[in-house]
Short mmCIF file of C-alpha atoms in Angstrom, two decimals:
data_model
loop_
_atom_site.label_atom_id
_atom_site.label_comp_id
_atom_site.label_asym_id
_atom_site.label_seq_id
_atom_site.Cartn_x
_atom_site.Cartn_y
_atom_site.Cartn_z
CA MET A 884 -76.68 -19.33 32.62
CA LEU A 885 -75.49 -20.94 35.31
CA ALA A 886 -75.17 -24.25 33.33
CA GLN A 887 -72.27 -22.60 31.48
CA THR A 888 -70.10 -21.20 33.74
CA HIS A 889 -70.44 -25.40 35.16
CA ILE A 890 -69.49 -26.24 31.51
CA LYS A 891 -66.40 -23.65 31.01
CA GLN A 892 -65.15 -25.07 34.44
CA GLN A 893 -64.47 -28.06 32.33
CA LEU A 894 -63.77 -26.31 29.30
CA ASP A 895 -60.76 -24.63 31.20
CA ALA A 896 -59.75 -29.01 33.22
CA LEU A 897 -59.36 -29.52 29.26
CA ARG A 898 -56.20 -27.29 28.81
CA HIS A 899 -54.57 -29.61 31.29
CA SER A 900 -55.01 -32.80 30.36
CA ASN A 901 -54.15 -35.43 27.96
CA ALA A 902 -57.64 -35.80 26.11
CA SER A 903 -57.80 -36.25 22.23
CA GLY A 904 -60.11 -37.08 19.56
CA PHE A 905 -63.84 -37.06 20.50
CA VAL A 906 -64.26 -34.85 23.68
CA ARG A 907 -68.17 -34.67 25.08
CA LEU A 908 -68.97 -32.11 28.26
CA ARG A 909 -72.45 -31.96 29.89
CA VAL A 910 -74.08 -29.82 32.76
CA ALA A 911 -77.07 -30.99 34.04
CA VAL A 912 -80.31 -27.86 33.28
CA GLU A 913 -83.53 -26.75 33.68
CA ILE A 914 -85.43 -26.50 30.05
CA ARG A 915 -89.31 -26.68 29.22
CA SER A 916 -89.90 -26.60 25.79
CA PHE A 917 -86.73 -28.05 23.81
CA LEU A 918 -87.83 -25.82 19.82
CA GLY A 919 -88.52 -22.75 22.55
CA TRP A 920 -84.93 -23.37 23.18
CA LEU A 921 -83.81 -23.73 19.89
CA ALA A 922 -86.20 -20.79 18.53
CA ALA A 923 -84.05 -18.05 21.13
CA GLN A 924 -81.47 -19.52 19.82
CA THR A 925 -78.63 -17.73 16.90
CA LEU A 926 -76.42 -20.33 16.14
CA TYR A 927 -76.25 -22.69 12.94
CA PRO A 928 -77.47 -25.27 11.65
CA ARG A 929 -80.27 -25.73 14.58
CA ILE A 930 -81.87 -29.90 14.25
CA TYR A 931 -84.45 -31.03 16.37
CA TRP A 932 -85.23 -34.88 16.28
CA HIS A 933 -87.24 -37.00 18.52
CA ALA A 934 -88.44 -40.08 17.71
CA ARG A 935 -91.22 -41.77 17.47
CA GLY A 936 -92.40 -42.66 21.33
CA HIS A 937 -92.81 -41.15 24.15
CA ASP A 938 -89.98 -42.86 25.88
CA LYS A 939 -87.57 -42.06 23.50
CA PRO A 940 -84.79 -39.37 24.22
CA GLU A 941 -85.51 -35.75 22.55
CA TYR A 942 -82.65 -33.82 21.11
CA VAL A 943 -81.66 -30.18 20.23
CA ALA A 944 -78.48 -29.71 18.26
CA LEU A 945 -76.81 -26.52 17.40
CA GLY A 946 -73.79 -25.05 15.35
CA SER A 947 -71.17 -27.55 13.67
CA ILE A 948 -67.90 -28.85 14.37
CA HIS A 949 -67.66 -30.92 11.14
CA GLU A 950 -70.01 -32.37 8.09
CA LEU A 951 -70.70 -35.19 5.78
CA THR A 952 -71.39 -33.87 2.85
CA ARG A 953 -71.26 -37.31 -0.09
CA PRO A 954 -72.74 -40.51 1.42
CA GLN A 955 -69.74 -42.58 1.43
CA ASP A 956 -68.22 -39.84 3.87
CA ILE A 957 -71.43 -42.13 5.88
CA GLN A 958 -68.42 -45.32 5.92
CA GLN A 959 -65.56 -43.16 6.58
CA VAL A 960 -68.21 -42.62 10.89
CA CYS A 961 -69.18 -46.09 10.56
CA GLU A 962 -65.04 -47.92 10.85
CA HIS A 963 -64.06 -44.27 13.61
CA ALA A 964 -66.96 -45.47 15.63
CA ASN A 965 -65.01 -48.59 16.28
CA GLN A 966 -63.28 -47.15 17.67
CA PRO A 967 -62.93 -47.05 21.67
CA HIS A 968 -64.55 -43.83 22.86
CA ASP A 969 -66.53 -42.55 26.15
CA ASP A 970 -68.47 -41.28 24.37
CA SER A 971 -68.96 -41.55 20.43
CA PRO A 972 -69.97 -38.66 17.74
CA ARG A 973 -73.61 -37.83 17.74
CA TYR A 974 -74.48 -36.73 13.74
CA TYR A 975 -77.33 -34.79 12.78
CA GLY A 976 -78.85 -35.27 9.22
CA GLY A 977 -79.63 -36.94 6.42
CA LEU A 978 -80.33 -37.89 2.45
CA ALA A 979 -82.47 -36.70 0.26
CA PHE A 980 -84.81 -38.73 -1.45
CA ASP A 981 -83.02 -39.32 -4.07
CA SER A 982 -79.15 -38.67 -4.33
CA ALA A 983 -78.35 -39.29 -7.72
CA GLN A 984 -79.73 -35.83 -8.31
CA SER A 985 -78.28 -32.00 -6.97
CA GLY A 986 -81.53 -31.61 -4.22
CA TRP A 987 -82.34 -28.69 -2.56
CA GLN A 988 -79.96 -25.64 -2.40
CA GLY A 989 -78.43 -26.03 1.55
CA PHE A 990 -79.17 -29.18 1.79
CA GLY A 991 -77.64 -30.75 -0.61
CA PRO A 992 -78.29 -34.36 -1.45
CA CYS A 993 -76.78 -35.56 1.86
CA ARG A 994 -75.72 -33.68 4.44
CA PHE A 995 -75.40 -34.65 8.55
CA VAL A 996 -73.57 -32.83 11.02
CA LEU A 997 -71.74 -33.20 14.87
CA PRO A 998 -73.03 -30.28 16.52
CA ARG A 999 -71.03 -27.78 18.87
CA ILE A 1000 -73.54 -28.17 21.42
CA GLU A 1001 -76.21 -30.77 22.20
CA LEU A 1002 -79.18 -30.03 24.29
CA VAL A 1003 -80.46 -34.09 25.79
CA ARG A 1004 -83.41 -34.59 27.03
CA ARG A 1005 -83.25 -38.62 28.83
CA GLY A 1006 -86.84 -39.30 30.95
CA GLU A 1007 -86.79 -36.71 33.62
CA CYS A 1008 -83.62 -35.23 32.92
CA VAL A 1009 -82.05 -32.92 30.57
CA SER A 1010 -78.77 -32.73 29.74
CA LEU A 1011 -76.59 -29.25 27.99
CA CYS A 1012 -73.25 -30.63 26.19
CA LEU A 1013 -70.31 -28.70 24.87
CA ASN A 1014 -68.57 -31.48 21.89
CA LEU A 1015 -64.81 -30.99 21.02
CA TRP A 1016 -62.64 -33.13 18.92
CA LEU A 1017 -59.32 -32.61 19.42
CA SER A 1018 -56.38 -33.15 17.37
CA ASP A 1019 -52.44 -31.94 17.17
CA GLY A 1020 -52.08 -28.68 17.56
CA ASN A 1021 -55.77 -27.52 17.67
CA LEU A 1022 -56.77 -27.29 21.76
CA ASP A 1023 -56.08 -22.99 21.47
CA ALA A 1024 -57.76 -23.10 18.48
CA GLU A 1025 -61.32 -25.50 20.12
CA LEU A 1026 -61.18 -24.43 23.36
CA GLN A 1027 -61.56 -20.45 22.12
CA ALA A 1028 -64.32 -21.89 19.40
CA ALA A 1029 -66.42 -23.94 21.70
CA GLU A 1030 -65.77 -21.16 25.11
CA ALA A 1031 -67.95 -18.93 21.89
CA ALA A 1032 -70.46 -21.28 21.13
CA LEU A 1033 -71.78 -21.05 25.15
CA ASP A 1034 -71.15 -17.02 24.79
CA ALA A 1035 -74.09 -16.82 21.70
CA LEU A 1036 -76.32 -19.21 23.84
CA HIS A 1037 -79.22 -17.44 24.74
CA PRO A 1038 -81.90 -18.61 27.41
CA GLU A 1039 -85.66 -19.96 26.97
CA ALA A 1040 -88.01 -18.36 25.08
CA PRO A 1041 -91.95 -18.53 24.51
CA LEU A 1042 -92.26 -19.45 20.85
CA PRO A 1043 -93.88 -17.10 18.77
CA ALA A 1044 -96.97 -17.52 17.96
CA LEU A 1045 -99.00 -19.30 15.32
CA GLN A 1046 -101.33 -16.77 13.38
CA LYS A 1047 -103.85 -17.97 11.07
CA GLN A 1048 -104.25 -16.32 7.89
CA PRO A 1049 -105.27 -16.38 3.88
CA TRP A 1050 -103.19 -18.66 2.10
CA GLN A 1051 -102.68 -19.06 -1.77
CA ARG A 1052 -102.21 -22.34 -3.27
CA GLN A 1053 -100.70 -24.04 -5.97
CA ASP A 1054 -99.93 -27.37 -6.35
CA CYS A 1055 -97.45 -28.78 -9.02
CA PRO A 1056 -98.34 -31.22 -10.51
CA GLY A 1057 -101.89 -30.44 -10.88
CA PRO A 1058 -105.05 -32.40 -10.92
CA ALA A 1059 -104.93 -33.07 -14.89
CA GLN A 1060 -101.38 -33.90 -14.98
CA TRP A 1061 -101.47 -36.00 -11.98
CA GLN A 1062 -104.27 -37.49 -14.06
CA THR A 1063 -101.90 -38.81 -16.85
CA LEU A 1064 -98.96 -39.61 -14.48
CA VAL A 1065 -101.62 -42.13 -13.04
CA GLU A 1066 -102.67 -43.67 -16.03
CA ARG A 1067 -99.02 -44.36 -17.40
CA VAL A 1068 -98.25 -45.76 -14.57
CA THR A 1069 -101.97 -47.87 -13.93
CA ALA A 1070 -101.46 -49.35 -17.54
CA PRO A 1071 -101.16 -53.21 -17.97
CA ASP A 1072 -97.79 -52.44 -20.61
CA PHE A 1073 -96.12 -50.73 -17.39
CA GLN A 1074 -97.35 -52.61 -14.51
CA ALA A 1075 -95.80 -55.61 -15.99
CA HIS A 1076 -92.34 -54.74 -15.30
CA THR A 1077 -93.30 -52.20 -12.89
CA PRO A 1078 -95.91 -52.47 -10.01
CA LYS A 1079 -95.84 -49.96 -8.25
CA VAL A 1080 -94.45 -46.52 -8.11
CA VAL A 1081 -94.98 -43.70 -5.11
CA LEU A 1082 -96.11 -40.19 -7.19
CA SER A 1083 -95.47 -37.23 -5.04
CA ARG A 1084 -96.78 -34.01 -5.26
CA GLU A 1085 -95.71 -30.85 -3.15
CA SER A 1086 -98.75 -27.21 -2.51
CA LEU A 1087 -96.60 -24.36 -2.46
CA LEU A 1088 -98.82 -21.78 0.43
CA SER A 1089 -97.63 -18.09 -0.14
CA ARG A 1090 -98.62 -15.54 2.23
CA GLN A 1091 -101.12 -12.70 1.43
CA LEU A 1092 -100.02 -10.97 4.66
CA HIS A 1093 -96.65 -10.96 5.15
CA ASN A 1094 -96.17 -8.22 8.22
CA ASP A 1095 -93.82 -10.96 10.29
CA GLN A 1096 -91.55 -13.88 9.64
CA LEU A 1097 -92.85 -17.81 9.81
CA CYS A 1098 -91.29 -19.38 12.64
CA PRO A 1099 -90.14 -23.49 11.78
CA TRP A 1100 -90.50 -24.45 15.41
CA THR A 1101 -94.16 -22.99 16.48
CA LEU A 1102 -95.41 -24.91 13.21
CA LEU A 1103 -93.15 -28.17 14.04
CA ALA A 1104 -94.78 -27.57 18.27
CA GLN A 1105 -97.54 -27.22 17.13
CA TRP A 1106 -97.69 -29.88 14.81
CA ALA A 1107 -96.96 -32.35 17.04
CA GLN A 1108 -99.08 -32.03 19.37
CA HIS A 1109 -101.31 -33.22 16.61
CA ALA A 1110 -99.30 -35.92 15.56
CA GLN A 1111 -98.29 -37.73 18.95
CA GLU A 1112 -97.64 -40.75 17.08
CA CYS A 1113 -94.95 -39.37 14.86
CA PHE A 1114 -91.53 -38.80 14.82
CA HIS A 1115 -91.14 -35.03 15.15
CA PHE A 1116 -87.93 -33.71 13.80
CA GLY A 1117 -86.26 -30.14 12.24
CA PHE A 1118 -83.55 -29.09 9.76
CA GLN A 1119 -82.53 -25.08 9.63
CA PHE A 1120 -79.25 -24.91 8.21
CA SER A 1121 -79.56 -21.26 7.70
CA PRO A 1122 -82.16 -18.51 8.24
CA GLU A 1123 -83.46 -18.37 5.00
CA GLN A 1124 -84.60 -22.02 5.06
CA SER A 1125 -86.56 -25.07 7.64
CA PHE A 1126 -87.84 -28.27 6.81
CA ILE A 1127 -89.53 -29.96 9.65
CA SER A 1128 -91.69 -33.39 9.43
CA CYS A 1129 -93.94 -34.63 11.74
CA SER A 1130 -93.53 -38.61 10.14
CA PRO A 1131 -95.36 -41.24 11.42
CA GLU A 1132 -92.43 -44.08 9.16
CA ARG A 1133 -89.35 -45.59 10.35
CA LEU A 1134 -86.55 -46.03 7.84
CA TYR A 1135 -84.71 -48.18 10.65
CA ARG A 1136 -83.47 -47.91 13.95
CA ARG A 1137 -80.44 -49.89 15.17
CA GLU A 1138 -79.37 -51.09 18.44
CA GLN A 1139 -75.77 -52.35 18.24
CA ASP A 1140 -77.05 -55.51 15.91
CA HIS A 1141 -80.30 -55.69 16.18
CA LEU A 1142 -81.83 -54.01 13.49
CA PHE A 1143 -85.73 -52.90 13.82
CA THR A 1144 -88.63 -52.01 10.41
CA GLU A 1145 -91.27 -51.72 8.97
CA ALA A 1146 -93.62 -51.88 5.20
CA LEU A 1147 -96.05 -48.92 5.72
CA ALA A 1148 -98.18 -49.13 3.50
CA GLY A 1149 -101.49 -48.93 3.01
CA THR A 1150 -103.51 -45.88 3.29
CA ILE A 1151 -107.77 -45.59 4.47
CA ARG A 1152 -108.89 -41.84 6.61
CA ARG A 1153 -110.63 -41.78 9.99
CA SER A 1154 -113.53 -40.31 10.50
CA GLY A 1155 -113.47 -39.29 13.94
CA ASP A 1156 -116.42 -41.77 15.14
CA GLU A 1157 -115.67 -44.84 17.19
CA ALA A 1158 -116.90 -47.56 15.30
CA THR A 1159 -116.56 -45.97 12.42
CA ASP A 1160 -113.35 -45.79 11.75
CA ALA A 1161 -112.93 -49.41 12.83
CA ALA A 1162 -114.99 -50.22 10.59
CA LEU A 1163 -112.33 -48.66 7.58
CA ALA A 1164 -109.64 -50.10 9.34
CA ALA A 1165 -110.94 -53.59 8.69
CA GLU A 1166 -111.50 -52.54 5.36
CA LEU A 1167 -107.94 -51.36 4.99
CA LEU A 1168 -106.99 -54.41 6.66
CA THR A 1169 -109.44 -56.77 3.58
CA ASP A 1170 -108.45 -54.79 0.84
CA SER A 1171 -106.58 -56.07 -2.15
CA LYS A 1172 -105.02 -52.55 -3.47
CA ASN A 1173 -103.61 -51.60 -0.30
CA GLN A 1174 -102.70 -55.48 0.92
CA LEU A 1175 -100.72 -55.86 -2.44
CA GLU A 1176 -99.64 -51.89 -1.62
CA ASN A 1177 -97.99 -53.23 1.69
CA ARG A 1178 -96.63 -56.79 0.60
CA LEU A 1179 -94.72 -54.87 -2.31
CA VAL A 1180 -92.62 -52.78 -0.06
CA HIS A 1181 -92.11 -55.17 2.76
CA ALA A 1182 -91.20 -58.28 0.03
CA ASP A 1183 -88.34 -55.97 -1.19
CA ILE A 1184 -87.37 -54.71 2.34
CA LEU A 1185 -86.78 -58.82 3.24
CA SER A 1186 -84.93 -59.32 -0.11
CA ARG A 1187 -82.31 -55.69 0.69
CA LEU A 1188 -81.87 -57.00 4.24
CA ALA A 1189 -81.40 -60.46 3.36
CA PRO A 1190 -77.33 -60.05 2.36
CA LEU A 1191 -76.90 -58.18 5.74
CA THR A 1192 -78.63 -59.86 7.73
CA THR A 1193 -78.75 -63.65 9.78
CA SER A 1194 -82.63 -64.00 10.65
CA ALA A 1195 -85.36 -61.61 10.15
CA SER A 1196 -88.46 -61.93 11.44
CA LEU A 1197 -92.05 -60.19 9.55
CA THR A 1198 -94.96 -59.81 11.67
CA GLU A 1199 -98.98 -59.82 9.60
CA PRO A 1200 -99.98 -56.56 9.00
CA ARG A 1201 -101.99 -54.53 11.66
CA ILE A 1202 -103.30 -51.07 11.80
CA LEU A 1203 -101.60 -48.00 12.75
CA LYS A 1204 -104.47 -45.96 13.81
CA LEU A 1205 -103.24 -41.71 13.39
CA ARG A 1206 -104.81 -38.48 13.57
CA LEU A 1207 -106.94 -38.29 10.79
CA LEU A 1208 -105.76 -41.37 8.39
CA GLN A 1209 -104.95 -45.11 9.26
CA HIS A 1210 -102.49 -46.98 7.78
CA LEU A 1211 -101.48 -50.75 6.95
CA LYS A 1212 -97.60 -51.65 8.99
CA CYS A 1213 -96.15 -55.24 9.10
CA ASP A 1214 -92.95 -54.91 11.69
CA ILE A 1215 -89.20 -56.01 11.08
CA GLU A 1216 -87.11 -57.56 12.76
CA ALA A 1217 -82.99 -58.61 11.75
CA GLU A 1218 -79.87 -59.89 13.38
CA LEU A 1219 -76.96 -58.04 10.91
CA LYS A 1220 -74.11 -59.68 10.09
CA PRO A 1221 -70.49 -58.75 12.02
CA GLY A 1222 -68.85 -55.53 10.49
CA VAL A 1223 -72.51 -54.75 8.88
CA CYS A 1224 -72.98 -50.70 9.13
CA ASP A 1225 -75.38 -47.53 8.89
CA TRP A 1226 -73.94 -46.82 5.84
CA GLN A 1227 -74.66 -50.80 4.40
CA LEU A 1228 -78.06 -49.96 5.96
CA LEU A 1229 -79.08 -47.07 3.67
CA ASP A 1230 -77.70 -48.08 0.65
CA ALA A 1231 -79.41 -50.69 1.13
CA LEU A 1232 -83.21 -49.27 2.07
CA HIS A 1233 -83.50 -45.52 0.93
CA PRO A 1234 -85.63 -45.33 -1.02
CA THR A 1235 -87.58 -47.82 -0.06
CA PRO A 1236 -91.44 -48.75 -2.46
CA ALA A 1237 -92.83 -46.92 0.06
CA VAL A 1238 -92.06 -43.34 -0.75
CA GLY A 1239 -90.53 -45.34 -4.74
CA GLY A 1240 -91.76 -47.96 -5.96
CA ALA A 1241 -91.02 -51.11 -7.25
CA PRO A 1242 -88.59 -52.01 -8.38
CA ARG A 1243 -86.47 -49.21 -7.15
CA GLU A 1244 -85.07 -48.90 -10.05
CA ALA A 1245 -87.45 -48.59 -12.56
CA ALA A 1246 -89.22 -46.73 -10.36
CA LEU A 1247 -86.92 -44.19 -9.81
CA ALA A 1248 -86.01 -43.28 -13.48
CA PHE A 1249 -89.93 -42.83 -14.03
CA ILE A 1250 -90.35 -40.07 -11.21
CA ARG A 1251 -87.01 -38.43 -12.25
CA GLU A 1252 -88.29 -38.81 -15.76
CA PHE A 1253 -91.78 -37.32 -15.33
CA GLU A 1254 -91.98 -36.41 -12.25
CA PRO A 1255 -92.41 -32.24 -12.38
CA HIS A 1256 -91.26 -30.78 -8.86
CA ASP A 1257 -88.05 -31.57 -7.11
CA ARG A 1258 -88.42 -33.84 -3.95
CA GLY A 1259 -84.93 -32.73 -2.07
CA TRP A 1260 -85.50 -34.35 1.59
CA TYR A 1261 -89.75 -35.24 0.86
CA ALA A 1262 -89.28 -38.72 1.44
CA GLY A 1263 -85.81 -39.24 1.68
CA ALA A 1264 -84.17 -40.20 4.95
CA CYS A 1265 -83.27 -38.65 8.10
CA GLY A 1266 -82.14 -38.94 11.93
CA MET A 1267 -79.34 -39.75 14.50
CA LEU A 1268 -76.16 -41.59 13.69
CA SER A 1269 -74.38 -42.59 16.62
CA ARG A 1270 -72.31 -46.03 17.43
CA GLU A 1271 -74.01 -47.63 19.95
CA THR A 1272 -77.68 -46.08 17.83
CA SER A 1273 -79.03 -44.91 15.35
CA GLU A 1274 -82.36 -44.27 13.80
CA PHE A 1275 -83.86 -43.14 10.95
CA SER A 1276 -87.37 -41.90 9.66
CA VAL A 1277 -88.60 -41.51 6.05
CA ALA A 1278 -89.47 -37.54 6.01
CA ILE A 1279 -93.31 -37.97 4.11
CA ARG A 1280 -95.98 -36.03 5.78
CA SER A 1281 -93.62 -32.39 5.85
CA ALA A 1282 -92.82 -29.34 4.76
CA ARG A 1283 -90.38 -27.13 3.72
CA VAL A 1284 -90.23 -23.41 5.62
CA THR A 1285 -89.11 -20.08 4.53
CA ALA A 1286 -90.24 -16.10 5.68
CA GLN A 1287 -92.85 -16.31 4.02
CA THR A 1288 -94.37 -19.46 1.54
CA ILE A 1289 -94.86 -23.16 2.76
CA THR A 1290 -93.94 -26.78 0.60
CA LEU A 1291 -96.53 -29.40 1.84
CA PHE A 1292 -95.37 -32.25 0.34
CA ALA A 1293 -97.55 -36.11 0.03
CA GLY A 1294 -97.31 -38.84 -1.87
CA ALA A 1295 -99.67 -42.34 -2.60
CA GLY A 1296 -98.32 -45.57 -4.07
CA ILE A 1297 -99.78 -46.55 -7.14
CA VAL A 1298 -100.54 -49.66 -8.24
CA ALA A 1299 -103.18 -51.97 -10.53
CA GLY A 1300 -106.21 -50.69 -8.71
CA SER A 1301 -105.55 -47.08 -8.33
CA GLU A 1302 -107.93 -44.09 -9.73
CA PRO A 1303 -107.22 -41.02 -10.28
CA ALA A 1304 -109.01 -39.07 -8.19
CA ALA A 1305 -108.69 -41.07 -4.81
CA GLU A 1306 -104.78 -41.01 -5.01
CA TRP A 1307 -105.77 -37.28 -5.19
CA ALA A 1308 -108.26 -37.27 -2.18
CA GLU A 1309 -105.68 -39.56 -0.46
CA LEU A 1310 -102.86 -36.44 -0.61
CA ASP A 1311 -105.22 -34.11 0.30
CA ASN A 1312 -105.85 -35.73 3.14
CA LYS A 1313 -102.03 -36.43 3.95
CA ILE A 1314 -101.54 -32.50 3.80
CA ALA A 1315 -104.89 -31.65 6.00
CA ASN A 1316 -103.52 -32.05 9.56
CA VAL A 1317 -101.09 -29.06 8.91
CA LEU A 1318 -102.93 -26.94 7.00
CA SER A 1319 -105.33 -26.96 9.44
CA LEU A 1320 -103.54 -25.23 11.35
CA LEU A 1321 -102.65 -22.74 9.25
CA GLY A 1322 -106.69 -21.54 8.27
#
């Protein structure tokens, strides 16, 4: 590739420079499909990140020159990010739903990667970036490792086809256990101290035919076409498994000292008919159960942000329309106090009551004791950290993919008035989009 030749010339120039610390080299490239390019590579980790909104940058990250595996390590990155640099490092990764648990193997409770190679699209411009971290005595080793990563790159290739085929499905919890859990949460004595718990379900899909391996990036690409209003992201730390998501929910976006977040809670279906959808949206806006669910979320977010912000504003609830669902959404903006960093925001906001419940600790205690599966990174906080801008999505509408299985996740906020059968149907509605792609 001509781009690799040009970036190697920049690499050679570093041998005779006084560069130190984080260095990013870049060259313009022509890549049409970021996911097609990503699927063709052999370096790990392999990460994809595209924030919600058609005008947002698109990223692929390959390899690793530094990793964070403890939530408290994020604080060190924030402190380092205050140092002046022409370029600041971008870390891609996530936190599990419950950082007190051990999490999925290979993912853990926390994992963020500073990649060796990045592919970045901003508007019509695509750049191939090579990252190095230069310190005393490591120049030759870093140059050698960087060149080896460049040599390992493969050209863009078409994504493998996604074959529709029969799947065997197993839900955990099943309908009977789900009913028991909902009845526990809606019992008046429980409601008196914990008005909301978000219960979740995992649906394990196993293939009856084992003639080929599933490509997570093919599934993500097709899923994203049916979920264009969402965040699209995926993490593949090793060949054995990956985690992908098309999530409608932002945890927060930070631009310097300005914060954007939201309360996304309250759900109703879409019918495909414009008039019927409008009637369903009106029903959602006036439904007391869904109003309560959203109110609990935005009240909790505002209270958690209060110590970190100088001002905050909240919009009235509006309808967020997705392909098969409609949600209640309130937007929140705030100005951060001087010195507030991403690790403080993550600690304050994650997990939100939209995926955990309220009060947080009481809801988490119930989930830890009674939910019969390990959420791992489902409902976790996934995104990108940098000095100038950081953004995280709440990893709902997500799937864990192995060579022969797909595990789909969905949750429902249980409050006073929730009915087990209606909440179970909501779980099915939330995985219908991806199920339709799989046959």
